């Protein structure tokens, strides 16, 4: 998350902090949670001819978009959302659904659905919900391009302010574009409960997702903020591919220093630690690296399944590993690409795991031998079930695993299951699709052999060919040569 964003973007949902204002240089954002004061403004009459034209546009936009705007209820509050897929995908803010995996979603025609949160990110503050039990095509909102958005164009917001007034329309203009934070500023009135709802153009297309109010007091001062359309599109694309949206390292609070060739660090993951977007706990560490240095970092767990993620000085993820250290232990062995300060996350593969671990780092003379001394690069015995993720495109279950590979290596990936028809997918370190196998004709195993094009962290997807497939599986990634 870019530095400072966490302190700037405060959600609009009714779910978090009641009547709390975070002051920021004599100004603040309202957490849309229980703020009862509503600013009032004098009515300024406009010319009759223009008023009629505006009225026609308002009515047309509302008729186009409002059927696809929903209200979202969680155990701790309310928010809004937009239907983006006729089969039942809903877009909203991540802070609307934070802390829960299921929500209640109410459509404009009063139909109610149970929704499952299938993708969520802190930066951008977005989430996707899949509605269960959808039997017919739902109305949807199309998404515009950010390149066509201009200051001064008309803007329309539809949502559920205060969790009590579903389907409320407010109007205004795009009053400012923040290119650095990828936010649109609007004077269309936003209130608690509007979080996650659409900001629309005159064609009824989504140009932003309403996410915050800027104010100098405890009332709405007429400045709202929305996440721009292109950022929204990128997040949705990541969600449809089965990945949480790209989320480079969050704003860190004084990471601890790990000394390469120094004494190992013993620490414990606890419920008080920071969490990644999937809800797993992590501790962060930093070290100074030099381009061309060969390093080996290992994490051995006691009661947890260790997971390591490494970022370079610009916040770009360059490596991650789950089981490279043997058993459930994690190990990174790589040559550093640049000189600078590197950040390491000591994490757990399973969400919510707590327990102790030992972390060590050292310089190496031969990274190749460190990373290829065993033909088994990854081995997992798991189960597709209630803890698995859900593919947005078809509702099928999947699990995702990573392994570190070297350019020119030939690897064989085998997925076997006695319970479901396996489907296997492989992605390159840059998230580019590489290869898939549909498990035919065996219907009990899916395999692929491939020469890896680059050095880096690869991601393999364990999926069921059938939407309802679930059960036990074994995944193996081994080096052939």
Short mmCIF file of C-alpha atoms in Angstrom, two decimals:
data_model
loop_
_atom_site.label_atom_id
_atom_site.label_comp_id
_atom_site.label_asym_id
_atom_site.label_seq_id
_atom_site.Cartn_x
_atom_site.Cartn_y
_atom_site.Cartn_z
CA UNK A 1 0.00 0.00 0.00
CA UNK A 2 1.42 3.39 -0.92
CA UNK A 3 2.77 5.28 2.05
CA UNK A 4 0.12 7.45 3.61
CA UNK A 5 -2.88 5.93 1.87
CA UNK A 6 -3.83 3.89 4.89
CA UNK A 7 -4.08 7.11 6.91
CA UNK A 8 -5.95 8.94 4.16
CA UNK A 9 -8.57 6.56 2.84
CA UNK A 10 -11.09 5.79 5.52
CA UNK A 11 -14.13 3.80 4.56
CA UNK A 12 -17.72 4.92 4.31
CA UNK A 13 -19.34 1.77 5.66
CA UNK A 14 -21.60 1.65 8.68
CA UNK A 15 -19.59 -1.25 10.01
CA UNK A 16 -16.55 0.11 11.78
CA UNK A 17 -16.21 2.94 14.25
CA UNK A 18 -19.21 4.79 15.56
CA UNK A 19 -18.91 8.58 15.56
CA UNK A 20 -15.10 8.52 15.15
CA UNK A 21 -13.19 11.06 13.12
CA UNK A 22 -9.54 10.70 12.20
CA UNK A 23 -8.03 14.19 12.07
CA UNK A 24 -5.40 14.86 9.45
CA UNK A 25 -3.82 18.32 9.35
CA UNK A 26 -7.02 20.02 10.49
CA UNK A 27 -8.99 17.84 8.08
CA UNK A 28 -10.18 14.25 8.12
CA UNK A 29 -12.03 11.39 6.52
CA UNK A 30 -15.21 10.07 8.11
CA UNK A 31 -15.49 6.38 8.86
CA UNK A 32 -19.01 5.92 7.63
CA UNK A 33 -20.14 4.19 10.76
CA UNK A 34 -23.01 5.61 12.65
CA UNK A 35 -22.42 9.30 11.86
CA UNK A 36 -25.85 10.78 12.34
CA UNK A 37 -25.25 14.42 11.40
CA UNK A 38 -26.13 15.38 7.84
CA UNK A 39 -24.99 18.67 6.37
CA UNK A 40 -27.71 20.89 4.93
CA UNK A 41 -27.18 23.33 2.13
CA UNK A 42 -29.31 26.14 0.72
CA UNK A 43 -31.19 25.27 -2.44
CA UNK A 44 -29.96 27.23 -5.44
CA UNK A 45 -32.55 27.34 -8.21
CA UNK A 46 -31.28 26.83 -11.74
CA UNK A 47 -32.61 28.01 -15.03
CA UNK A 48 -35.85 26.17 -15.99
CA UNK A 49 -34.56 24.92 -19.37
CA UNK A 50 -31.35 23.52 -17.88
CA UNK A 51 -33.26 22.02 -14.95
CA UNK A 52 -35.45 20.08 -17.35
CA UNK A 53 -32.40 18.75 -19.21
CA UNK A 54 -30.71 17.73 -15.98
CA UNK A 55 -33.90 16.09 -14.82
CA UNK A 56 -34.13 13.95 -17.95
CA UNK A 57 -30.51 12.85 -17.53
CA UNK A 58 -31.00 12.04 -13.85
CA UNK A 59 -34.02 9.89 -14.60
CA UNK A 60 -32.32 8.07 -17.47
CA UNK A 61 -29.16 7.27 -15.47
CA UNK A 62 -31.18 6.05 -12.51
CA UNK A 63 -33.31 3.76 -14.66
CA UNK A 64 -30.21 2.34 -16.33
CA UNK A 65 -28.08 1.72 -13.24
CA UNK A 66 -30.24 1.39 -10.12
CA UNK A 67 -31.47 -2.18 -10.84
CA UNK A 68 -27.83 -3.33 -10.56
CA UNK A 69 -27.04 -1.48 -7.31
CA UNK A 70 -27.35 -3.62 -4.18
CA UNK A 71 -27.33 -3.18 -0.42
CA UNK A 72 -24.88 -5.26 1.61
CA UNK A 73 -25.48 -6.29 5.22
CA UNK A 74 -22.74 -7.67 7.45
CA UNK A 75 -22.76 -8.55 11.17
CA UNK A 76 -21.23 -5.15 11.91
CA UNK A 77 -22.79 -2.75 9.43
CA UNK A 78 -24.00 -1.90 5.95
CA UNK A 79 -22.65 -0.89 2.57
CA UNK A 80 -23.47 -0.78 -1.12
CA UNK A 81 -22.31 -2.62 -4.23
CA UNK A 82 -22.66 -3.04 -8.00
CA UNK A 83 -23.56 -6.21 -9.90
CA UNK A 84 -20.82 -6.67 -12.51
CA UNK A 85 -21.73 -10.12 -13.83
CA UNK A 86 -25.21 -11.41 -14.68
CA UNK A 87 -24.42 -14.71 -12.93
CA UNK A 88 -24.08 -12.95 -9.59
CA UNK A 89 -20.77 -11.15 -9.01
CA UNK A 90 -20.95 -8.02 -6.87
CA UNK A 91 -18.24 -5.35 -6.56
CA UNK A 92 -17.86 -3.39 -3.32
CA UNK A 93 -15.23 -1.97 -0.94
CA UNK A 94 -13.05 -4.39 1.02
CA UNK A 95 -13.74 -2.49 4.24
CA UNK A 96 -17.46 -3.18 3.81
CA UNK A 97 -16.88 -6.95 4.12
CA UNK A 98 -13.73 -6.97 6.27
CA UNK A 99 -13.84 -9.52 9.07
CA UNK A 100 -16.44 -11.76 7.45
CA UNK A 101 -16.59 -14.30 4.62
CA UNK A 102 -20.36 -14.27 4.07
CA UNK A 103 -22.80 -11.37 3.78
CA UNK A 104 -26.44 -10.71 2.99
CA UNK A 105 -27.09 -8.93 -0.31
CA UNK A 106 -30.41 -7.24 -1.12
CA UNK A 107 -31.23 -6.36 -4.72
CA UNK A 108 -33.22 -3.33 -5.81
CA UNK A 109 -36.28 -5.57 -6.36
CA UNK A 110 -36.01 -6.71 -2.69
CA UNK A 111 -34.69 -10.20 -3.49
CA UNK A 112 -32.18 -11.41 -0.91
CA UNK A 113 -29.12 -13.58 -1.51
CA UNK A 114 -26.35 -15.00 0.60
CA UNK A 115 -23.01 -13.74 -0.69
CA UNK A 116 -19.53 -15.27 -0.33
CA UNK A 117 -16.51 -12.95 -0.39
CA UNK A 118 -14.18 -14.48 -2.98
CA UNK A 119 -11.58 -11.72 -3.41
CA UNK A 120 -10.49 -8.81 -1.24
CA UNK A 121 -7.65 -6.28 -1.21
CA UNK A 122 -6.58 -3.48 1.10
CA UNK A 123 -5.02 -1.48 -1.69
CA UNK A 124 -7.10 -0.91 -3.68
CA UNK A 125 -9.94 -1.07 -1.14
CA UNK A 126 -12.05 -3.45 -3.24
CA UNK A 127 -13.75 -6.82 -2.91
CA UNK A 128 -15.83 -9.19 -5.04
CA UNK A 129 -18.79 -11.16 -3.70
CA UNK A 130 -20.38 -14.18 -5.40
CA UNK A 131 -24.13 -14.52 -4.85
CA UNK A 132 -25.42 -18.03 -4.11
CA UNK A 133 -28.59 -19.44 -5.62
CA UNK A 134 -28.82 -17.15 -8.66
CA UNK A 135 -31.08 -18.83 -11.20
CA UNK A 136 -31.64 -16.09 -13.78
CA UNK A 137 -29.59 -13.31 -15.35
CA UNK A 138 -29.18 -10.27 -13.13
CA UNK A 139 -28.95 -6.64 -14.28
CA UNK A 140 -25.37 -5.35 -14.46
CA UNK A 141 -23.42 -2.10 -14.53
CA UNK A 142 -20.79 -1.63 -17.23
CA UNK A 143 -17.43 -0.07 -16.37
CA UNK A 144 -16.05 2.92 -18.27
CA UNK A 145 -12.41 3.73 -19.03
CA UNK A 146 -10.54 6.19 -16.83
CA UNK A 147 -9.00 7.85 -19.89
CA UNK A 148 -12.31 9.51 -20.79
CA UNK A 149 -12.98 10.99 -17.34
CA UNK A 150 -12.65 14.77 -17.11
CA UNK A 151 -12.96 17.33 -14.37
CA UNK A 152 -16.33 19.06 -14.71
CA UNK A 153 -18.27 16.13 -16.13
CA UNK A 154 -21.46 15.14 -14.36
CA UNK A 155 -21.35 12.40 -11.72
CA UNK A 156 -24.10 10.30 -10.17
CA UNK A 157 -23.94 8.19 -7.00
CA UNK A 158 -26.42 5.47 -6.07
CA UNK A 159 -26.29 3.62 -2.76
CA UNK A 160 -27.75 2.85 0.63
CA UNK A 161 -26.87 5.84 2.88
CA UNK A 162 -26.98 5.15 6.61
CA UNK A 163 -28.05 1.58 5.78
CA UNK A 164 -31.67 2.74 5.69
CA UNK A 165 -32.31 4.44 2.36
CA UNK A 166 -31.47 1.90 -0.36
CA UNK A 167 -31.56 3.14 -3.93
CA UNK A 168 -30.78 6.79 -3.11
CA UNK A 169 -29.51 8.91 -6.03
CA UNK A 170 -27.30 11.99 -5.57
CA UNK A 171 -25.73 14.10 -8.30
CA UNK A 172 -22.75 16.41 -8.79
CA UNK A 173 -19.61 16.66 -10.88
CA UNK A 174 -16.09 15.22 -10.99
CA UNK A 175 -14.38 18.07 -9.18
CA UNK A 176 -10.79 16.74 -9.13
CA UNK A 177 -8.74 13.76 -10.35
CA UNK A 178 -5.93 12.52 -8.11
CA UNK A 179 -3.64 10.68 -10.53
CA UNK A 180 -1.19 9.66 -7.81
CA UNK A 181 -3.74 7.98 -5.55
CA UNK A 182 -5.97 6.87 -8.46
CA UNK A 183 -8.98 8.59 -6.90
CA UNK A 184 -11.80 10.74 -8.24
CA UNK A 185 -13.09 13.61 -6.14
CA UNK A 186 -16.77 14.45 -6.45
CA UNK A 187 -19.25 16.80 -4.84
CA UNK A 188 -22.10 14.29 -5.30
CA UNK A 189 -23.32 13.74 -1.74
CA UNK A 190 -21.93 10.58 -0.13
CA UNK A 191 -22.96 9.40 3.30
CA UNK A 192 -22.30 6.46 5.64
CA UNK A 193 -23.52 3.33 3.86
CA UNK A 194 -22.58 4.56 0.35
CA UNK A 195 -19.31 2.60 0.57
CA UNK A 196 -18.81 0.26 -2.35
CA UNK A 197 -21.56 1.82 -4.44
CA UNK A 198 -21.01 3.13 -7.99
CA UNK A 199 -20.07 6.62 -9.13
CA UNK A 200 -21.57 6.90 -12.62
CA UNK A 201 -21.26 9.03 -15.74
CA UNK A 202 -24.15 10.36 -17.85
CA UNK A 203 -24.30 7.06 -19.75
CA UNK A 204 -24.89 5.08 -16.56
CA UNK A 205 -21.39 3.56 -16.64
CA UNK A 206 -19.29 3.06 -13.54
CA UNK A 207 -16.38 5.52 -13.43
CA UNK A 208 -15.50 4.90 -9.78
CA UNK A 209 -16.32 3.01 -6.58
CA UNK A 210 -17.33 5.35 -3.75
CA UNK A 211 -15.02 4.81 -0.81
CA UNK A 212 -14.52 7.87 1.43
CA UNK A 213 -15.68 11.32 2.55
CA UNK A 214 -13.30 14.18 3.23
CA UNK A 215 -14.39 16.55 5.97
CA UNK A 216 -13.13 19.11 8.46
CA UNK A 217 -15.94 18.35 10.90
CA UNK A 218 -18.16 15.39 11.75
CA UNK A 219 -20.57 16.03 8.89
CA UNK A 220 -20.46 15.52 5.15
CA UNK A 221 -18.75 18.59 3.68
CA UNK A 222 -19.56 17.71 0.09
CA UNK A 223 -16.23 16.14 -0.93
CA UNK A 224 -16.38 12.44 -1.71
CA UNK A 225 -13.70 10.12 -3.08
CA UNK A 226 -14.04 7.15 -5.43
CA UNK A 227 -11.55 4.57 -6.73
CA UNK A 228 -11.09 5.15 -10.48
CA UNK A 229 -12.43 2.77 -13.13
CA UNK A 230 -9.13 1.44 -14.50
CA UNK A 231 -7.99 0.38 -11.02
CA UNK A 232 -11.36 -1.34 -10.59
CA UNK A 233 -10.93 -3.20 -13.89
CA UNK A 234 -7.48 -4.43 -12.91
CA UNK A 235 -8.81 -5.73 -9.59
CA UNK A 236 -11.74 -7.52 -11.24
CA UNK A 237 -9.40 -9.16 -13.77
CA UNK A 238 -7.23 -10.45 -10.91
CA UNK A 239 -10.30 -11.74 -9.08
CA UNK A 240 -11.51 -13.59 -12.18
CA UNK A 241 -8.08 -15.21 -12.54
CA UNK A 242 -8.36 -16.58 -9.02
CA UNK A 243 -5.82 -14.23 -7.49
CA UNK A 244 -6.21 -11.51 -4.92
CA UNK A 245 -5.54 -8.19 -6.63
CA UNK A 246 -1.88 -7.23 -6.85
CA UNK A 247 -1.08 -5.83 -3.44
CA UNK A 248 2.51 -4.71 -3.03
CA UNK A 249 3.83 -4.42 0.45
CA UNK A 250 1.56 -2.56 2.86
CA UNK A 251 2.71 0.44 4.83
CA UNK A 252 5.22 -1.08 7.22
CA UNK A 253 5.80 -0.14 10.84
CA UNK A 254 9.52 -0.39 11.65
CA UNK A 255 10.38 -3.85 10.25
CA UNK A 256 12.95 -5.77 12.25
CA UNK A 257 16.44 -6.25 10.81
CA UNK A 258 17.67 -9.69 9.78
CA UNK A 259 21.43 -10.05 9.51
CA UNK A 260 22.66 -12.27 6.70
CA UNK A 261 25.15 -14.75 8.20
CA UNK A 262 23.99 -13.58 11.63
CA UNK A 263 22.26 -15.48 14.43
CA UNK A 264 18.86 -17.04 13.60
CA UNK A 265 15.79 -15.14 14.81
CA UNK A 266 13.17 -16.92 16.93
CA UNK A 267 9.73 -15.29 16.84
CA UNK A 268 6.02 -16.08 17.09
CA UNK A 269 3.06 -15.25 14.87
CA UNK A 270 0.16 -14.08 17.04
CA UNK A 271 -3.33 -12.69 16.57
CA UNK A 272 -1.89 -9.24 17.36
CA UNK A 273 0.31 -9.24 14.24
CA UNK A 274 -0.55 -7.47 11.01
CA UNK A 275 -2.47 -9.45 8.40
CA UNK A 276 -2.13 -9.82 4.65
CA UNK A 277 -5.24 -9.39 2.43
CA UNK A 278 -6.12 -13.09 2.88
CA UNK A 279 -6.22 -12.61 6.66
CA UNK A 280 -3.00 -14.51 7.47
CA UNK A 281 -0.63 -13.09 10.08
CA UNK A 282 2.89 -11.96 9.22
CA UNK A 283 6.00 -10.32 10.61
CA UNK A 284 8.24 -8.15 8.45
CA UNK A 285 12.03 -8.03 8.30
CA UNK A 286 14.54 -6.05 6.25
CA UNK A 287 18.13 -6.46 5.11
CA UNK A 288 20.53 -4.54 2.88
CA UNK A 289 21.38 -6.42 -0.30
CA UNK A 290 23.78 -5.95 -3.19
CA UNK A 291 23.01 -6.74 -6.83
CA UNK A 292 24.44 -10.16 -7.73
CA UNK A 293 24.59 -11.38 -4.14
CA UNK A 294 23.44 -14.97 -3.68
CA UNK A 295 21.29 -15.34 -0.56
CA UNK A 296 19.45 -18.17 1.14
CA UNK A 297 16.63 -17.46 3.62
CA UNK A 298 14.91 -20.23 5.57
CA UNK A 299 11.87 -20.29 7.85
CA UNK A 300 11.18 -23.33 10.03
CA UNK A 301 7.88 -23.49 11.87
CA UNK A 302 6.57 -24.99 15.07
CA UNK A 303 2.82 -25.43 14.75
CA UNK A 304 2.56 -23.33 11.59
CA UNK A 305 3.07 -23.92 7.87
CA UNK A 306 5.75 -21.28 7.05
CA UNK A 307 5.48 -19.07 3.98
CA UNK A 308 8.09 -16.53 2.82
CA UNK A 309 7.61 -13.52 0.54
CA UNK A 310 10.44 -11.20 -0.54
CA UNK A 311 10.11 -7.65 -1.96
CA UNK A 312 12.80 -5.45 -3.45
CA UNK A 313 13.37 -1.81 -2.45
CA UNK A 314 10.64 -0.58 -4.82
CA UNK A 315 8.02 -2.84 -3.25
CA UNK A 316 8.00 -5.34 -6.15
CA UNK A 317 7.53 -8.96 -5.13
CA UNK A 318 10.50 -10.95 -6.44
CA UNK A 319 10.19 -14.34 -4.72
CA UNK A 320 7.95 -16.43 -2.49
CA UNK A 321 8.01 -20.01 -1.23
CA UNK A 322 5.87 -22.46 0.69
CA UNK A 323 7.62 -25.82 1.12
CA UNK A 324 11.06 -25.31 -0.46
CA UNK A 325 12.83 -26.01 2.84
CA UNK A 326 11.59 -29.58 3.12
CA UNK A 327 8.43 -30.75 4.84
CA UNK A 328 6.36 -27.66 5.56
CA UNK A 329 9.36 -25.38 5.93
CA UNK A 330 9.96 -22.47 3.55
CA UNK A 331 13.20 -21.57 1.77
CA UNK A 332 14.25 -18.86 -0.67
CA UNK A 333 17.48 -19.26 -2.65
CA UNK A 334 18.10 -16.51 -5.20
CA UNK A 335 20.49 -13.96 -6.65
CA UNK A 336 19.50 -10.41 -5.70
CA UNK A 337 18.62 -8.36 -8.80
CA UNK A 338 19.42 -4.87 -7.45
CA UNK A 339 21.24 -3.08 -4.65
CA UNK A 340 18.99 -1.75 -1.92
CA UNK A 341 16.91 -2.59 1.13
CA UNK A 342 14.86 -5.77 0.81
CA UNK A 343 11.71 -6.55 2.82
CA UNK A 344 10.80 -10.08 3.88
CA UNK A 345 7.44 -11.33 5.14
CA UNK A 346 7.50 -14.29 7.53
CA UNK A 347 3.98 -15.57 6.98
CA UNK A 348 1.90 -18.74 7.30
CA UNK A 349 0.29 -20.58 4.41
CA UNK A 350 -2.94 -21.18 6.33
CA UNK A 351 -5.08 -18.22 7.37
CA UNK A 352 -5.26 -17.68 11.12
CA UNK A 353 -2.31 -19.90 12.06
CA UNK A 354 -0.32 -18.83 15.11
CA UNK A 355 2.87 -20.34 16.47
CA UNK A 356 6.63 -19.97 16.70
CA UNK A 357 9.23 -20.10 13.95
CA UNK A 358 12.97 -19.73 13.37
CA UNK A 359 14.14 -17.40 10.60
CA UNK A 360 17.70 -17.35 9.24
CA UNK A 361 19.51 -15.76 6.31
CA UNK A 362 22.94 -16.33 4.83
CA UNK A 363 25.09 -15.57 1.84
CA UNK A 364 25.77 -18.46 -0.55
CA UNK A 365 28.42 -19.32 -3.11
CA UNK A 366 26.07 -21.34 -5.31
CA UNK A 367 22.37 -20.49 -5.46
CA UNK A 368 21.72 -23.10 -8.15
CA UNK A 369 22.85 -25.95 -5.91
CA UNK A 370 20.94 -24.49 -2.96
CA UNK A 371 17.68 -24.33 -4.86
CA UNK A 372 17.93 -27.57 -6.86
CA UNK A 373 19.44 -30.07 -4.44
CA UNK A 374 16.11 -31.92 -4.33
CA UNK A 375 14.08 -32.92 -7.40
CA UNK A 376 10.85 -32.19 -5.47
CA UNK A 377 10.13 -28.45 -5.73
CA UNK A 378 6.66 -28.65 -4.18
CA UNK A 379 4.46 -31.35 -2.72
CA UNK A 380 1.02 -30.77 -1.21
CA UNK A 381 -1.69 -33.07 0.09
CA UNK A 382 -4.85 -31.07 0.48
CA UNK A 383 -8.60 -30.91 0.11
CA UNK A 384 -10.89 -28.75 -2.01
CA UNK A 385 -13.64 -27.71 0.36
CA UNK A 386 -14.93 -24.97 2.61
CA UNK A 387 -11.44 -23.45 3.09
CA UNK A 388 -10.74 -23.22 -0.66
CA UNK A 389 -11.17 -20.12 -2.79
CA UNK A 390 -13.86 -19.80 -5.44
CA UNK A 391 -13.25 -18.96 -9.10
CA UNK A 392 -15.31 -15.91 -10.01
CA UNK A 393 -15.85 -17.12 -13.58
CA UNK A 394 -17.67 -20.38 -12.81
CA UNK A 395 -17.96 -20.85 -9.04
CA UNK A 396 -15.59 -23.84 -8.92
CA UNK A 397 -13.24 -24.41 -5.97
CA UNK A 398 -9.48 -23.96 -6.20
CA UNK A 399 -6.30 -23.82 -4.14
CA UNK A 400 -3.16 -21.92 -5.19
CA UNK A 401 0.48 -22.89 -4.52
CA UNK A 402 3.82 -21.32 -5.41
CA UNK A 403 7.27 -22.71 -6.13
CA UNK A 404 10.58 -21.18 -7.17
CA UNK A 405 11.95 -22.28 -10.53
CA UNK A 406 15.07 -21.54 -12.60
CA UNK A 407 15.11 -20.51 -16.25
CA UNK A 408 15.70 -23.61 -18.41
CA UNK A 409 14.56 -26.08 -15.75
CA UNK A 410 12.17 -28.75 -16.97
CA UNK A 411 9.51 -29.56 -14.39
CA UNK A 412 6.72 -32.09 -14.24
CA UNK A 413 3.52 -31.17 -12.37
CA UNK A 414 1.09 -33.90 -11.33
CA UNK A 415 -2.32 -33.43 -9.73
CA UNK A 416 -4.20 -36.53 -8.60
CA UNK A 417 -7.54 -36.94 -6.82
CA UNK A 418 -9.74 -39.91 -5.93
CA UNK A 419 -12.74 -37.60 -5.39
CA UNK A 420 -12.97 -35.09 -8.24
CA UNK A 421 -11.98 -34.46 -11.84
CA UNK A 422 -8.74 -32.41 -11.54
CA UNK A 423 -7.95 -29.32 -13.58
CA UNK A 424 -4.40 -27.92 -13.46
CA UNK A 425 -3.18 -24.43 -14.42
CA UNK A 426 0.31 -22.86 -14.31
CA UNK A 427 1.18 -19.14 -14.23
CA UNK A 428 4.60 -17.52 -14.80
CA UNK A 429 6.21 -15.12 -12.27
CA UNK A 430 4.68 -12.15 -14.14
CA UNK A 431 1.20 -13.76 -13.72
CA UNK A 432 1.12 -14.68 -17.43
CA UNK A 433 -0.78 -17.87 -18.20
CA UNK A 434 1.62 -20.65 -19.25
CA UNK A 435 -0.18 -23.96 -19.53
CA UNK A 436 -3.22 -25.96 -18.44
CA UNK A 437 -4.39 -29.56 -18.39
CA UNK A 438 -8.04 -30.56 -18.15
CA UNK A 439 -7.48 -34.03 -16.70
CA UNK A 440 -8.89 -35.86 -19.71
CA UNK A 441 -9.23 -38.67 -20.43
CA UNK A 442 -8.36 -40.07 -16.98
CA UNK A 443 -10.61 -37.74 -14.92
CA UNK A 444 -8.51 -38.66 -11.87
CA UNK A 445 -5.20 -37.00 -12.75
CA UNK A 446 -3.91 -33.97 -14.62
CA UNK A 447 -0.25 -33.57 -15.59
CA UNK A 448 2.05 -31.29 -17.52
CA UNK A 449 5.76 -31.11 -18.35
CA UNK A 450 7.22 -27.72 -19.21
CA UNK A 451 10.55 -25.93 -19.56
CA UNK A 452 10.45 -22.85 -17.32
CA UNK A 453 11.07 -19.66 -19.32
CA UNK A 454 12.45 -17.43 -16.52
CA UNK A 455 13.78 -17.60 -12.98
CA UNK A 456 11.22 -16.66 -10.36
CA UNK A 457 8.15 -17.72 -8.41
CA UNK A 458 5.58 -19.74 -10.34
CA UNK A 459 1.98 -20.26 -9.29
CA UNK A 460 0.03 -23.46 -9.88
CA UNK A 461 -3.73 -23.73 -9.48
CA UNK A 462 -5.43 -26.87 -8.17
CA UNK A 463 -8.94 -26.69 -9.57
CA UNK A 464 -11.94 -28.95 -10.16
CA UNK A 465 -13.05 -29.41 -13.77
CA UNK A 466 -16.65 -29.55 -12.59
CA UNK A 467 -18.19 -26.64 -10.69
CA UNK A 468 -19.25 -28.87 -7.80
CA UNK A 469 -16.04 -30.89 -7.60
CA UNK A 470 -14.45 -31.21 -4.16
CA UNK A 471 -12.38 -33.64 -2.11
CA UNK A 472 -8.82 -34.81 -1.48
CA UNK A 473 -5.88 -34.30 -3.83
CA UNK A 474 -2.10 -34.61 -4.09
CA UNK A 475 -0.01 -32.06 -5.98
CA UNK A 476 3.63 -32.68 -6.88
CA UNK A 477 6.06 -30.41 -8.72
CA UNK A 478 9.38 -32.09 -9.48
CA UNK A 479 12.43 -31.20 -11.48
CA UNK A 480 12.98 -33.51 -14.47
CA UNK A 481 16.20 -31.82 -15.59
#
